[in-house]
Coordinates of C-alpha atoms in Angstrom, one line a residue:
X1 CA 67.4 -58.8 132.2
X2 CA 70.1 -56.6 130.3
X3 CA 70.3 -54.5 133.6
X4 CA 70.9 -57.2 135.8
X5 CA 73.6 -58.9 133.5
X6 CA 75.4 -55.4 133.6
X7 CA 75.3 -55.1 137.1
X8 CA 76.6 -58.3 137.5
X9 CA 79.5 -57.5 135.1
X10 CA 80.2 -54.4 136.9
X11 CA 80.5 -56.1 140.3
X12 CA 82.7 -58.9 138.8
X13 CA 85.3 -56.6 137.4
X14 CA 85.3 -54.4 140.9
X15 CA 88.4 -56.5 142.1
X16 CA 90.4 -55.9 138.6
X17 CA 89.3 -52.2 138.7
X18 CA 90.3 -51.7 142.1
X19 CA 93.4 -53.7 141.8
X20 CA 94.9 -51.5 139.0
X21 CA 96.5 -47.9 139.9
X22 CA 96.0 -45.6 137.3
X23 CA 98.9 -43.3 136.9
X24 CA 98.3 -39.9 134.6
X25 CA 101.6 -38.3 133.0
X26 CA 103.4 -37.0 129.8
X27 CA 106.5 -38.2 127.9
X28 CA 108.1 -35.3 125.7
X29 CA 110.5 -36.2 123.1
X30 CA 113.0 -34.0 121.6
X31 CA 113.3 -34.2 117.8
X32 CA 115.3 -31.4 117.4
X33 CA 118.8 -32.9 118.4
X34 CA 120.7 -36.3 118.0
X35 CA 121.7 -37.8 121.3
X36 CA 123.2 -40.6 119.3
X37 CA 123.7 -42.8 116.5
X38 CA 123.7 -46.8 116.1
X39 CA 124.4 -48.7 112.8
X40 CA 121.7 -49.4 110.5
X41 CA 122.1 -53.0 111.4
X42 CA 122.2 -52.5 115.3
X43 CA 120.4 -55.8 116.2
X44 CA 123.1 -58.6 116.1
X45 CA 123.0 -62.2 116.9
X46 CA 125.3 -64.7 117.9
X47 CA 126.3 -68.1 116.4
X48 CA 128.2 -70.1 119.2
X49 CA 130.8 -73.1 119.2
X50 CA 129.3 -74.7 122.1
X51 CA 128.8 -78.6 121.5
X52 CA 125.7 -80.5 122.6
X53 CA 127.3 -81.5 125.9
X54 CA 128.1 -78.6 127.2
X55 CA 126.2 -78.0 130.3
X56 CA 125.3 -75.9 133.5
X57 CA 123.1 -76.5 136.5
X58 CA 122.6 -80.3 135.4
X59 CA 121.2 -79.0 132.2
X60 CA 122.6 -79.3 128.5
X61 CA 120.5 -76.9 126.6
X62 CA 122.8 -76.3 123.7
X63 CA 121.5 -79.4 121.9
X64 CA 123.2 -79.3 117.8
X65 CA 123.1 -75.6 117.5
X66 CA 127.0 -75.0 117.4
X67 CA 128.8 -73.7 114.5
X68 CA 130.2 -76.9 113.4
X69 CA 126.6 -78.9 113.4
X70 CA 123.7 -76.4 113.3
X71 CA 121.3 -77.6 110.8
X72 CA 121.3 -74.8 108.2
X73 CA 118.8 -76.4 106.0
X74 CA 116.0 -76.1 108.7
X75 CA 113.5 -74.0 106.7
X76 CA 112.7 -72.6 110.1
X77 CA 115.9 -70.8 110.4
X78 CA 116.4 -69.4 107.2
X79 CA 112.7 -67.9 107.5
X80 CA 113.8 -66.5 110.9
X81 CA 117.0 -64.7 109.5
X82 CA 115.6 -63.5 106.2
X83 CA 112.6 -61.7 108.4
X84 CA 115.5 -59.2 109.6
X85 CA 116.4 -58.4 105.7
X86 CA 120.2 -58.2 106.5
X87 CA 120.8 -59.4 110.1
X88 CA 124.1 -59.0 111.8
X89 CA 125.3 -62.5 112.9
X90 CA 128.6 -62.5 115.1
X91 CA 130.3 -66.2 114.9
X92 CA 132.1 -66.6 118.2
X93 CA 132.3 -67.4 122.0
X94 CA 134.1 -68.9 124.6
X95 CA 135.8 -71.9 122.5
X96 CA 136.6 -69.6 119.5
X97 CA 140.5 -69.2 121.0
X98 CA 140.7 -73.1 120.9
X99 CA 139.2 -73.5 117.2
X100 CA 141.9 -74.2 114.6
X101 CA 141.2 -73.9 111.0
X102 CA 141.7 -77.1 108.6
X103 CA 143.7 -74.9 105.5
X104 CA 147.0 -74.0 104.6
X105 CA 150.1 -75.6 106.6
X106 CA 148.2 -76.4 109.8
X107 CA 150.7 -78.4 111.8
X108 CA 148.2 -79.5 114.9
X109 CA 145.7 -82.3 114.5
X110 CA 142.3 -80.6 113.6
X111 CA 139.6 -82.8 115.6
X112 CA 136.3 -81.9 117.2
X113 CA 135.8 -80.8 120.5
X114 CA 136.0 -83.1 123.0
X115 CA 135.5 -83.2 126.7
X116 CA 138.8 -82.8 128.7
X117 CA 139.3 -82.2 132.3
X118 CA 142.4 -79.9 131.9
X119 CA 141.1 -78.2 128.8
X120 CA 139.9 -74.7 128.7
X121 CA 136.4 -74.2 129.8
X122 CA 136.6 -78.2 129.9
X123 CA 137.1 -79.0 126.1
X124 CA 140.1 -79.9 123.7
X125 CA 140.6 -77.7 120.9
X126 CA 138.2 -78.1 117.9
X127 CA 138.2 -78.1 114.3
X128 CA 136.7 -75.6 111.4
X129 CA 136.5 -77.7 108.2
X130 CA 136.8 -75.6 105.0
X131 CA 133.5 -77.8 103.7
X132 CA 131.8 -76.2 106.5
X133 CA 133.0 -72.8 106.2
X134 CA 131.5 -73.1 102.6
X135 CA 128.3 -74.6 103.8
X136 CA 127.9 -71.6 106.5
X137 CA 128.7 -68.9 103.7
X138 CA 126.4 -70.4 101.0
X139 CA 123.7 -70.0 104.3
X140 CA 124.8 -66.4 105.0
X141 CA 124.6 -65.4 101.5
X142 CA 120.9 -66.9 100.9
X143 CA 119.9 -65.1 103.9
X144 CA 121.5 -61.7 103.7
X145 CA 123.6 -62.1 106.8
X146 CA 126.2 -59.7 107.7
X147 CA 129.1 -61.7 109.0
X148 CA 131.5 -61.0 112.1
X149 CA 133.6 -63.7 112.5
X150 CA 135.7 -64.1 115.8
X151 CA 139.6 -65.4 115.1
X152 CA 141.6 -67.3 117.8
X153 CA 143.8 -64.9 119.7
X154 CA 145.4 -67.9 121.6
X155 CA 147.0 -69.8 119.1
X156 CA 151.0 -70.3 119.6
X157 CA 150.7 -68.8 122.9
X158 CA 151.1 -70.6 126.4
X159 CA 150.0 -70.6 129.8
X160 CA 152.3 -69.1 132.0
X161 CA 150.5 -68.8 135.3
X162 CA 147.1 -69.5 136.6
X163 CA 144.6 -68.0 133.9
X164 CA 147.4 -65.7 132.7
X165 CA 148.7 -66.9 128.8
X166 CA 151.9 -65.2 127.1
X167 CA 154.1 -65.2 124.1
X168 CA 153.5 -63.8 120.8
X169 CA 149.9 -65.0 118.6
X170 CA 150.9 -67.2 115.9
X171 CA 149.1 -65.5 112.9
X172 CA 149.8 -68.2 110.4
X173 CA 146.7 -70.3 110.5
X174 CA 144.3 -67.4 110.6
X175 CA 146.3 -65.7 107.8
X176 CA 145.4 -69.1 105.6
X177 CA 141.9 -69.0 107.0
X178 CA 141.6 -65.3 105.8
X179 CA 143.6 -66.1 102.2
X180 CA 140.7 -68.9 101.7
X181 CA 137.9 -66.6 102.7
X182 CA 139.1 -64.0 100.1
X183 CA 139.8 -66.9 97.8
X184 CA 136.0 -68.2 97.6
X185 CA 134.7 -64.7 97.7
X186 CA 133.1 -64.9 101.0
X187 CA 132.1 -61.2 102.3
X188 CA 133.0 -60.8 106.1
X189 CA 132.1 -57.6 107.5
X190 CA 134.2 -57.5 110.1
X191 CA 136.7 -59.9 112.1
X192 CA 136.7 -60.0 115.9
X193 CA 140.2 -60.7 117.6
X194 CA 139.6 -63.1 121.0
X195 CA 137.0 -63.7 123.1
X196 CA 136.9 -62.9 126.9
X197 CA 140.7 -62.2 127.1
X198 CA 140.6 -58.7 128.4
X199 CA 141.5 -57.7 132.0
X200 CA 141.3 -60.9 134.3
X201 CA 139.6 -62.8 131.1
X202 CA 137.2 -65.6 131.8
X203 CA 139.2 -68.8 131.5
X204 CA 142.4 -67.4 130.6
X205 CA 143.4 -64.0 129.7
X206 CA 146.3 -61.8 127.6
X207 CA 148.1 -58.5 128.9
X208 CA 147.0 -55.6 127.1
X209 CA 150.1 -54.5 125.6
X210 CA 150.6 -57.7 124.4
X211 CA 147.1 -57.8 123.0
X212 CA 147.8 -54.4 121.3
X213 CA 150.9 -55.8 119.6
X214 CA 149.1 -58.5 117.9
X215 CA 146.1 -56.3 116.8
X216 CA 149.0 -54.4 114.8
X217 CA 149.9 -57.5 113.3
X218 CA 146.5 -58.6 112.4
X219 CA 145.6 -55.2 111.2
X220 CA 148.7 -55.4 108.8
X221 CA 147.4 -58.5 107.6
X222 CA 144.1 -57.6 106.7
X223 CA 145.4 -54.4 105.0
X224 CA 147.7 -56.8 102.8
X225 CA 145.3 -59.5 101.8
X226 CA 142.4 -56.9 100.9
X227 CA 144.6 -54.5 99.2
X228 CA 142.7 -53.5 96.2
X229 CA 139.2 -54.9 97.2
X230 CA 136.4 -52.6 97.1
X231 CA 135.5 -53.4 100.6
X232 CA 137.6 -54.2 103.5
X233 CA 136.6 -55.5 106.9
X234 CA 136.7 -54.2 110.0
X235 CA 138.9 -54.9 112.9
X236 CA 137.0 -55.7 116.4
X237 CA 138.4 -56.3 119.9
X238 CA 138.5 -57.4 122.5
X239 CA 135.3 -59.2 123.1
X240 CA 135.5 -59.3 126.7
X241 CA 134.3 -57.4 129.9
X242 CA 135.0 -54.1 130.2
X243 CA 138.1 -53.0 132.8
X244 CA 138.8 -49.6 132.0
X245 CA 142.8 -49.9 132.8
X246 CA 143.1 -52.7 130.4
X247 CA 141.0 -51.0 127.7
X248 CA 142.6 -47.6 127.8
X249 CA 146.0 -49.8 127.5
X250 CA 145.1 -51.4 124.7
X251 CA 144.0 -48.3 122.8
X252 CA 147.3 -46.8 123.6
X253 CA 149.4 -49.5 122.3
X254 CA 147.8 -50.6 119.5
X255 CA 147.5 -46.6 118.2
X256 CA 145.6 -44.9 115.8
X257 CA 143.4 -46.3 113.5
X258 CA 144.3 -50.0 114.2
X259 CA 141.3 -50.9 115.8
X260 CA 138.1 -50.0 114.3
X261 CA 135.4 -51.6 117.4
X262 CA 135.7 -52.1 120.8
X263 CA 133.5 -54.8 121.6
X264 CA 132.6 -55.7 125.1
X265 CA 130.0 -58.5 126.6
X266 CA 127.0 -57.8 129.3
X267 CA 125.7 -60.2 131.4
X268 CA 124.1 -57.8 133.9
X269 CA 121.5 -60.3 135.5
X270 CA 124.3 -62.9 136.9
X271 CA 124.2 -66.4 136.9
X272 CA 121.4 -68.5 135.2
X273 CA 120.6 -70.4 138.0
X274 CA 119.8 -67.4 140.5
X275 CA 116.5 -67.7 141.4
X276 CA 115.8 -63.8 141.7
X277 CA 116.4 -63.5 137.8
X278 CA 112.7 -62.3 137.5
X279 CA 112.8 -59.8 140.1
X280 CA 116.0 -58.5 138.7
X281 CA 114.6 -58.0 135.3
X282 CA 111.9 -56.0 136.8
X283 CA 113.8 -53.7 138.9
X284 CA 114.6 -50.3 137.4
X285 CA 117.4 -49.7 139.9
X286 CA 119.2 -53.0 138.8
X287 CA 118.6 -52.2 135.0
X288 CA 120.1 -48.8 135.5
X289 CA 123.5 -50.5 136.6
X290 CA 124.4 -50.9 133.2
X291 CA 124.8 -47.6 132.4
X292 CA 127.8 -47.3 134.6
X293 CA 129.6 -49.4 131.8
X294 CA 128.3 -47.8 128.8
X295 CA 129.0 -44.6 130.1
X296 CA 132.6 -45.4 131.2
X297 CA 133.4 -47.2 127.8
X298 CA 132.2 -44.1 125.9
X299 CA 134.6 -42.2 127.6
X300 CA 137.0 -44.5 127.3
X301 CA 136.8 -44.2 123.5
X302 CA 136.4 -40.6 123.4
X303 CA 139.5 -39.6 125.2
X304 CA 142.0 -42.4 124.0
X305 CA 140.4 -43.9 121.0
X306 CA 138.0 -41.3 119.0
X307 CA 138.6 -43.7 115.9
X308 CA 137.0 -46.5 117.5
X309 CA 133.3 -47.2 118.1
X310 CA 131.3 -49.6 120.9
X311 CA 129.7 -52.6 119.9
X312 CA 128.1 -54.9 122.8
X313 CA 129.6 -57.8 120.9
X314 CA 128.0 -60.7 123.4
X315 CA 125.0 -60.2 125.9
X316 CA 122.6 -62.6 126.9
X317 CA 121.2 -61.1 130.2
X318 CA 122.3 -64.4 132.4
X319 CA 125.5 -66.2 131.9
X320 CA 126.3 -69.9 131.9
X321 CA 123.7 -70.8 129.2
X322 CA 120.7 -68.3 130.4
X323 CA 118.0 -68.7 132.9
X324 CA 115.9 -72.1 132.2
X325 CA 112.0 -70.9 132.1
X326 CA 113.1 -67.1 132.1
X327 CA 115.6 -66.3 129.1
X328 CA 113.2 -68.3 126.7
X329 CA 110.1 -66.6 127.8
X330 CA 108.0 -63.2 127.7
X331 CA 109.8 -61.8 130.8
X332 CA 113.3 -61.5 129.3
X333 CA 112.0 -58.7 126.6
X334 CA 111.9 -56.3 129.5
X335 CA 115.6 -56.9 130.3
X336 CA 116.5 -56.8 126.5
X337 CA 114.5 -54.3 125.0
X338 CA 115.8 -52.3 127.9
X339 CA 119.3 -53.0 127.2
X340 CA 118.6 -52.1 123.4
X341 CA 117.2 -48.9 124.2
X342 CA 120.2 -48.0 127.0
X343 CA 123.1 -49.1 125.1
X344 CA 121.9 -46.9 122.1
X345 CA 121.9 -43.9 124.0
X346 CA 125.7 -44.6 124.8
X347 CA 126.8 -44.6 121.1
X348 CA 126.6 -48.3 120.9
X349 CA 126.7 -49.2 117.1
X350 CA 126.0 -52.6 117.3
X351 CA 124.0 -55.2 119.9
X352 CA 124.9 -58.8 119.5
X353 CA 122.3 -61.2 121.4
X354 CA 123.7 -64.4 122.8
X355 CA 122.4 -66.1 121.0
X356 CA 120.4 -66.5 117.7
X357 CA 119.8 -70.1 118.6
X358 CA 121.4 -72.3 121.5
X359 CA 121.2 -72.4 125.4
X360 CA 118.4 -71.4 127.3
X361 CA 118.6 -67.6 125.8
X362 CA 118.3 -68.4 122.2
X363 CA 116.1 -65.8 120.1
X364 CA 115.0 -69.6 118.7
X365 CA 114.1 -72.5 120.6
X366 CA 117.3 -74.9 120.4
X367 CA 115.4 -77.9 119.2
X368 CA 112.0 -76.6 117.3
X369 CA 113.7 -73.4 115.7
X370 CA 110.6 -71.9 116.5
X371 CA 110.8 -68.1 117.9
X372 CA 111.1 -67.5 121.7
X373 CA 109.7 -64.1 122.7
X374 CA 113.0 -61.9 122.5
X375 CA 112.8 -63.0 118.7
X376 CA 109.9 -60.9 118.0
X377 CA 111.1 -58.0 120.4
X378 CA 114.5 -58.2 118.2
X379 CA 112.5 -58.2 115.1
X380 CA 110.3 -55.1 115.9
X381 CA 113.1 -53.1 117.1
X382 CA 114.9 -53.9 113.9
X383 CA 112.0 -52.7 111.6
X384 CA 110.8 -49.7 113.6
X385 CA 113.5 -48.0 115.5
X386 CA 116.0 -46.0 113.4
X387 CA 119.5 -45.4 113.8
X388 CA 119.4 -41.7 115.4
X389 CA 118.4 -41.7 119.0
X390 CA 116.2 -39.0 120.5
X391 CA 116.1 -37.6 123.9
X392 CA 113.1 -38.4 126.3
X393 CA 111.8 -36.8 129.6
X394 CA 109.1 -38.3 131.4
X395 CA 107.3 -37.4 134.8
X396 CA 105.9 -41.0 135.4
X397 CA 107.6 -43.5 137.9
X398 CA 110.9 -45.1 137.3
X399 CA 108.9 -48.2 136.6
X400 CA 108.1 -46.6 133.3
X401 CA 111.0 -46.6 130.6
X402 CA 110.8 -44.8 127.8
X403 CA 113.3 -44.6 124.7
X404 CA 112.9 -43.0 121.2
X405 CA 114.4 -43.1 117.7
X406 CA 113.8 -41.7 114.6
X407 CA 111.8 -44.2 112.5
X408 CA 113.1 -46.6 110.7
X409 CA 112.7 -46.2 106.8
X410 CA 110.1 -43.4 107.4
X411 CA 109.3 -40.0 108.3
X412 CA 108.4 -39.6 112.0
X413 CA 109.5 -41.0 115.3
X414 CA 109.3 -44.3 117.0
X415 CA 108.7 -44.7 120.9
X416 CA 109.1 -47.8 123.0
X417 CA 107.7 -47.6 126.3
X418 CA 108.7 -50.5 129.0
X419 CA 105.9 -50.9 132.1
X420 CA 108.0 -52.6 134.9
X421 CA 104.9 -52.4 137.1
X422 CA 102.8 -54.9 137.9
X423 CA 99.9 -52.8 139.1
X424 CA 100.0 -49.7 137.4
X425 CA 98.4 -48.7 134.1
X426 CA 100.1 -45.5 132.8
X427 CA 98.0 -43.0 131.0
X428 CA 100.6 -40.7 129.0
X429 CA 100.4 -37.9 126.4
X430 CA 103.3 -37.8 124.2
X431 CA 104.5 -34.2 123.9
X432 CA 106.8 -32.6 121.0
X433 CA 109.7 -30.6 123.0
X434 CA 109.0 -28.1 120.2
X435 CA 105.4 -27.5 121.3
X436 CA 106.9 -27.0 124.6
X437 CA 109.1 -24.1 123.5
X438 CA 106.3 -22.5 122.0
X439 CA 104.1 -22.8 124.5
X440 CA 106.4 -21.2 126.8
X441 CA 107.3 -18.4 124.3
X442 CA 103.7 -17.6 123.8
X443 CA 102.3 -17.8 127.2
X444 CA 105.4 -16.5 128.8
X445 CA 105.4 -19.1 131.5
X446 CA 107.9 -18.2 134.1
X447 CA 106.4 -20.7 136.9
X448 CA 105.7 -24.2 137.8
X449 CA 108.5 -26.3 136.3
X450 CA 108.2 -29.7 134.2
X451 CA 104.7 -30.6 135.1
X452 CA 103.3 -27.1 135.3
X453 CA 104.6 -26.8 131.7
X454 CA 103.2 -29.9 130.4
X455 CA 99.8 -28.9 131.5
X456 CA 99.8 -25.8 129.4
X457 CA 100.7 -27.9 126.2
X458 CA 99.2 -29.6 123.3
X459 CA 98.1 -33.5 123.6
X460 CA 99.6 -34.5 120.7
X461 CA 102.9 -34.8 118.9
X462 CA 102.6 -32.7 115.8
X463 CA 103.1 -28.4 115.9
X464 CA 100.8 -28.0 113.3
X465 CA 97.0 -27.6 114.3
X466 CA 94.9 -29.7 111.9
X467 CA 91.3 -30.9 111.6
X468 CA 91.9 -33.9 109.7
X469 CA 92.4 -37.5 111.4
X470 CA 95.8 -38.3 112.5
X471 CA 96.7 -41.8 113.6
X472 CA 99.7 -43.3 114.8
X473 CA 100.6 -47.0 115.0
X474 CA 100.9 -48.8 118.3
X475 CA 102.4 -52.4 118.8
X476 CA 101.4 -53.5 122.4
X477 CA 103.2 -56.9 123.5
X478 CA 101.8 -58.8 126.4
X479 CA 102.5 -62.7 127.6
X480 CA 99.8 -65.4 126.5
X481 CA 97.2 -65.9 129.3
X482 CA 99.2 -62.9 131.3
X483 CA 102.0 -65.5 132.6
X484 CA 104.9 -63.4 132.5
X485 CA 107.1 -66.7 131.8
X486 CA 104.8 -67.8 128.9
X487 CA 107.0 -68.5 125.7
X488 CA 104.3 -67.0 123.5
X489 CA 104.5 -63.3 123.1
X490 CA 101.0 -61.5 122.3
X491 CA 100.8 -58.8 120.0
X492 CA 98.0 -56.6 120.4
X493 CA 95.8 -59.2 121.5
X494 CA 96.7 -62.2 118.9
X495 CA 99.5 -64.6 120.0
X496 CA 102.6 -64.6 118.0
X497 CA 102.8 -68.1 116.3
X498 CA 104.2 -69.5 112.9
X499 CA 101.7 -69.5 110.2
X500 CA 100.0 -72.6 108.6
X501 CA 102.9 -72.6 106.2
X502 CA 105.7 -72.2 108.5
X503 CA 106.3 -68.4 108.1
X504 CA 106.6 -65.8 110.4
X505 CA 103.7 -64.1 111.6
X506 CA 102.7 -60.4 110.1
X507 CA 103.4 -58.1 112.8
X508 CA 100.5 -55.4 112.4
X509 CA 99.7 -52.4 114.5
X510 CA 96.6 -51.1 115.8
X511 CA 95.7 -47.2 114.6
X512 CA 94.6 -45.0 117.2
X513 CA 94.1 -41.2 117.0
X514 CA 97.1 -39.4 117.5
X515 CA 95.7 -37.0 120.1
X516 CA 94.4 -39.5 122.3
X517 CA 96.8 -40.4 125.4
X518 CA 98.7 -43.6 125.3
X519 CA 97.7 -46.5 127.8
X520 CA 100.3 -48.9 128.8
X521 CA 98.9 -51.7 130.9
X522 CA 101.1 -53.2 133.7
X523 CA 103.7 -55.4 133.1
X524 CA 103.5 -54.6 129.2
X525 CA 105.6 -53.4 126.5
X526 CA 104.8 -51.1 123.4
X527 CA 106.1 -49.6 120.6
X528 CA 104.4 -46.5 119.2
X529 CA 105.2 -45.0 115.7
X530 CA 104.1 -41.5 114.9
X531 CA 104.2 -40.9 111.4
X532 CA 103.7 -37.0 111.6
X533 CA 106.0 -36.2 114.5
X534 CA 108.1 -33.1 113.5
X535 CA 111.5 -33.8 114.4
X536 CA 114.3 -31.9 112.6
X537 CA 117.0 -34.3 113.8
X538 CA 115.7 -37.1 111.7
X539 CA 115.9 -35.1 108.5

């Protein structure tokens, strides 16, 4: 009877076995040299200004998640933020250049955002009351948030023609706001100037030479107001889409050591309504296009402003609130984690996800505050991937993406592997480049190339032979029930859901013998931690 059952089971599995390709190969991590470095708080999320009646494609997915009305006392919100242990939050977005601060000698009326036909982005000017600013800062302090706040860069200007705005920036309201913030002892890590006003702008734009002059003015204000302080916030700008000529002119006009961070925005998946979003996310050629922007910005900073660093100040994948049933599901993590890996290789110090909560692309659900799959992707990256970026090579197909960093807060190396293929199971040996060099020297191999050399080397990541049981930690991420657009992420076979007490679930790895190959199933993601990986670059 047992033999019959076993035969039945084998026959039943035949379609599954033969429907899946198996590809063997190797991944080589070079732990001898640092490729780039991120900030310790590389993972960042945004809180936007959009009110509940901001709608796209006959949907209104923002609900009450605005800076002005987000429920800061919701227990899920605090726990989700605290899990990061110092999450960076950027407060900003499209409407920030219409925000008035209800403090000091403000001469204009300070009313809530209202829909307005001729208003920028279809809304009137809005107001940040200091009572609300106090509430936000209490929340930030209680949850350990690092704050980046986006200032209104259009105040005092006027529209010249079409989307071009001219005139000097009126700094008086921002200066009063900074004075109030300092008087209350609120710790702001960085002030960002303007949102998407660079180049041709989105809704409005300002010429680079004018923008540069205004940055000099703002830098002077920051220096004066924070004089004698133990901590002086960084100055970040322009928070817009990269256009090389404009960014170069901004650095040239503002001059040396005025701008600490060049922030840019990335929405490389296109419109949220695009029916091809999923296919773009799973297309390695499409994902690779983002490297052009990252690489060019790196070049601009090195040549024209080496005192600055690069941030992705806002990125939601798909613009106009993200894609419904895509941006808030498992499949989006293929794009998101690939962006984190790729941007870090190009010296990006901080990557701000649009949004923490709000729209379809929030890390948290806009009404229930329950984490979407990308929340757990962000949390695992934050906990496992250190700031030192390492070089990785692989002989696998382009469908297998791989990134490596020194492990965070511990010895060793963490590898991120992303399998975009819907049918190939990759069986990979992870190699240490130190081993490869030893093997080449010892065996005097002069032929064969990359693949041949790999076959001559060890199948584990250390350099010292040992009979001890050495283990690695594996975190395999898949969608619930195999449905790519599931809103539930599965870690090592266990669905990630709030505990009965409303806490973030434990993110526990499985332990695997370090000498065994890694198996990456189709359409899955894995973080692999090698505690014993010899990597001189990791210190």
